[in-house]
């Protein structure tokens, strides 16, 4: 068995056909290290790593990384877009109606639930977005006490 080098974040950017910049590396690491972060939280994480980066540059990098499939964007109704590094598994999210916390939910029935729509209207469907809404345990405890 040959010992293969673990690809670095820069390698992954290159592999996705993206130009490697310090800001993009920092952004991908921030998103992966975080938990469904919004743009402001990502910007501050990037700045912690590489110094000042404009919000515009953060948006551009997020757009490029999302388009390349390295980052997934989720946007629950009524809350700002969040970004995560867990991609490609079509997992779902549960969102608290009260505080907006987001958590991952694995597929209930397999790798690609509901991708065989009962009527696909001729579309080639590649994602079924499922968002569960409710109250997180902190918020439901607060309400009932
Ligand atoms: Zn909550
Ligand atoms: Zn997630």
Coordinates of C-alpha atoms and ligand atoms in Angstrom, one line a residue:
X1 CA 0.0 0.0 0.0
X2 CA 1.5 3.3 -1.0
X3 CA 1.3 6.2 1.5
X4 CA -0.5 8.9 -0.4
X5 CA -0.3 12.5 0.7
X6 CA -3.6 13.9 2.1
X7 CA -4.7 16.6 -0.4
X8 CA -4.4 20.1 1.0
X9 CA -7.2 22.6 0.7
X10 CA -5.2 24.3 -2.1
X11 CA -5.0 20.9 -4.0
X12 CA -8.8 20.7 -3.7
X13 CA -9.3 24.1 -5.2
X14 CA -6.9 23.3 -8.0
X15 CA -8.7 20.0 -8.6
X16 CA -12.0 21.8 -8.9
X17 CA -10.4 24.1 -11.6
X18 CA -10.2 27.1 -9.3
X19 CA -7.4 29.6 -9.0
X20 CA -5.8 29.2 -5.5
X21 CA -5.8 32.3 -3.4
X22 CA -5.1 32.7 0.3
X23 CA -8.6 34.0 0.8
X24 CA -10.2 31.1 -1.0
X25 CA -8.2 28.6 1.1
X26 CA -9.2 30.4 4.3
X27 CA -12.8 30.6 3.2
X28 CA -13.0 26.9 2.5
X29 CA -11.4 26.1 5.8
X30 CA -13.7 28.4 7.6
X31 CA -16.8 27.0 6.1
X32 CA -15.7 23.4 6.8
X33 CA -14.7 24.2 10.3
X34 CA -18.0 26.0 11.0
X35 CA -21.6 24.9 11.3
X36 CA -23.8 26.3 8.6
X37 CA -22.2 29.8 8.8
X38 CA -23.7 32.9 7.3
X39 CA -21.7 35.3 5.1
X40 CA -20.7 37.6 8.0
X41 CA -19.5 34.7 10.2
X42 CA -17.5 33.4 7.2
X43 CA -16.0 36.9 6.5
X44 CA -14.8 37.2 10.1
X45 CA -13.3 33.7 10.0
X46 CA -11.5 34.5 6.8
X47 CA -10.2 37.7 8.3
X48 CA -9.0 35.9 11.3
X49 CA -6.9 33.7 9.1
X50 CA -5.5 36.0 6.4
X51 CA -6.2 39.6 7.5
X52 CA -8.6 42.0 5.8
X53 CA -10.7 40.7 2.9
X54 CA -13.6 42.7 1.5
X55 CA -17.1 41.4 1.9
X56 CA -17.4 41.6 -1.9
X57 CA -14.4 39.3 -2.2
X58 CA -16.0 36.9 0.3
X59 CA -19.2 36.8 -1.8
X60 CA -17.2 36.2 -5.0
X61 CA -15.2 33.4 -3.4
X62 CA -18.3 31.8 -2.0
X63 CA -20.0 32.0 -5.4
X64 CA -17.0 30.3 -7.1
X65 CA -16.7 27.6 -4.5
X66 CA -20.4 26.9 -4.5
X67 CA -20.4 26.7 -8.3
X68 CA -17.5 24.3 -8.1
X69 CA -19.3 22.1 -5.7
X70 CA -16.9 22.5 -2.8
X71 CA -19.4 24.4 -0.7
X72 CA -23.1 24.0 -0.4
X73 CA -25.5 26.9 0.0
X74 CA -28.7 26.5 1.9
X75 CA -31.2 29.2 2.3
X76 CA -34.1 28.5 4.7
X77 CA -37.1 30.7 4.0
X78 CA -36.8 33.9 6.0
X79 CA -33.2 33.5 7.1
X80 CA -29.9 34.5 5.5
X81 CA -28.0 32.1 3.3
X82 CA -25.8 29.6 5.1
X83 CA -22.9 27.7 3.8
X84 CA -21.4 24.4 4.6
X85 CA -18.6 22.1 3.6
X86 CA -20.6 18.9 3.7
X87 CA -21.4 18.5 0.0
X88 CA -22.6 15.8 -2.3
X89 CA -24.6 13.6 0.0
X90 CA -28.0 15.4 -0.4
X91 CA -28.4 15.6 3.4
X92 CA -31.2 17.7 4.8
X93 CA -31.6 20.3 7.5
X94 CA -33.7 21.0 10.4
X95 CA -34.2 24.7 11.3
X96 CA -35.5 26.1 14.5
X97 CA -38.4 28.5 14.0
X98 CA -37.4 30.5 17.0
X99 CA -33.6 31.0 17.0
X100 CA -32.8 29.9 13.5
X101 CA -30.2 27.3 14.5
X102 CA -29.6 24.8 11.7
X103 CA -28.6 21.1 12.1
X104 CA -27.8 18.3 9.6
X105 CA -30.3 15.5 9.1
X106 CA -29.1 12.5 7.2
X107 CA -31.3 11.1 4.5
X108 CA -34.2 9.1 5.8
X109 CA -34.3 6.7 3.0
X110 CA -31.0 6.6 1.2
X111 CA -28.6 8.6 -0.9
X112 CA -31.0 10.5 -3.0
X113 CA -34.5 10.7 -1.6
X114 CA -37.3 11.8 -3.7
X115 CA -35.1 12.3 -6.7
X116 CA -37.5 10.2 -8.7
X117 CA -40.3 12.6 -8.7
X118 CA -43.7 11.3 -9.5
X119 CA -43.8 13.7 -12.4
X120 CA -40.5 15.3 -13.4
X121 CA -42.0 17.6 -16.0
X122 CA -39.1 16.7 -18.3
X123 CA -36.5 18.1 -15.9
X124 CA -33.3 16.3 -15.2
X125 CA -33.5 16.5 -11.4
X126 CA -30.3 16.4 -9.3
X127 CA -31.3 17.6 -5.9
X128 CA -34.3 17.4 -3.7
X129 CA -34.3 20.0 -1.0
X130 CA -35.9 19.0 2.3
X131 CA -36.1 21.4 5.2
X132 CA -37.6 20.3 8.5
X133 CA -39.0 23.1 10.7
X134 CA -39.6 23.1 14.4
X135 CA -38.2 24.3 17.7
X136 CA -34.7 23.3 18.8
X137 CA -34.3 21.7 22.3
X138 CA -33.1 25.0 23.8
X139 CA -36.1 26.9 22.5
X140 CA -38.7 24.3 23.3
X141 CA -37.3 24.1 26.9
X142 CA -37.6 27.9 27.2
X143 CA -41.2 27.9 25.9
X144 CA -42.4 25.2 28.2
X145 CA -40.8 26.5 31.4
Ligands
LIG1 ZN1 -34.0 27.5 18.8
LIG2 ZN1 -25.7 20.6 6.5

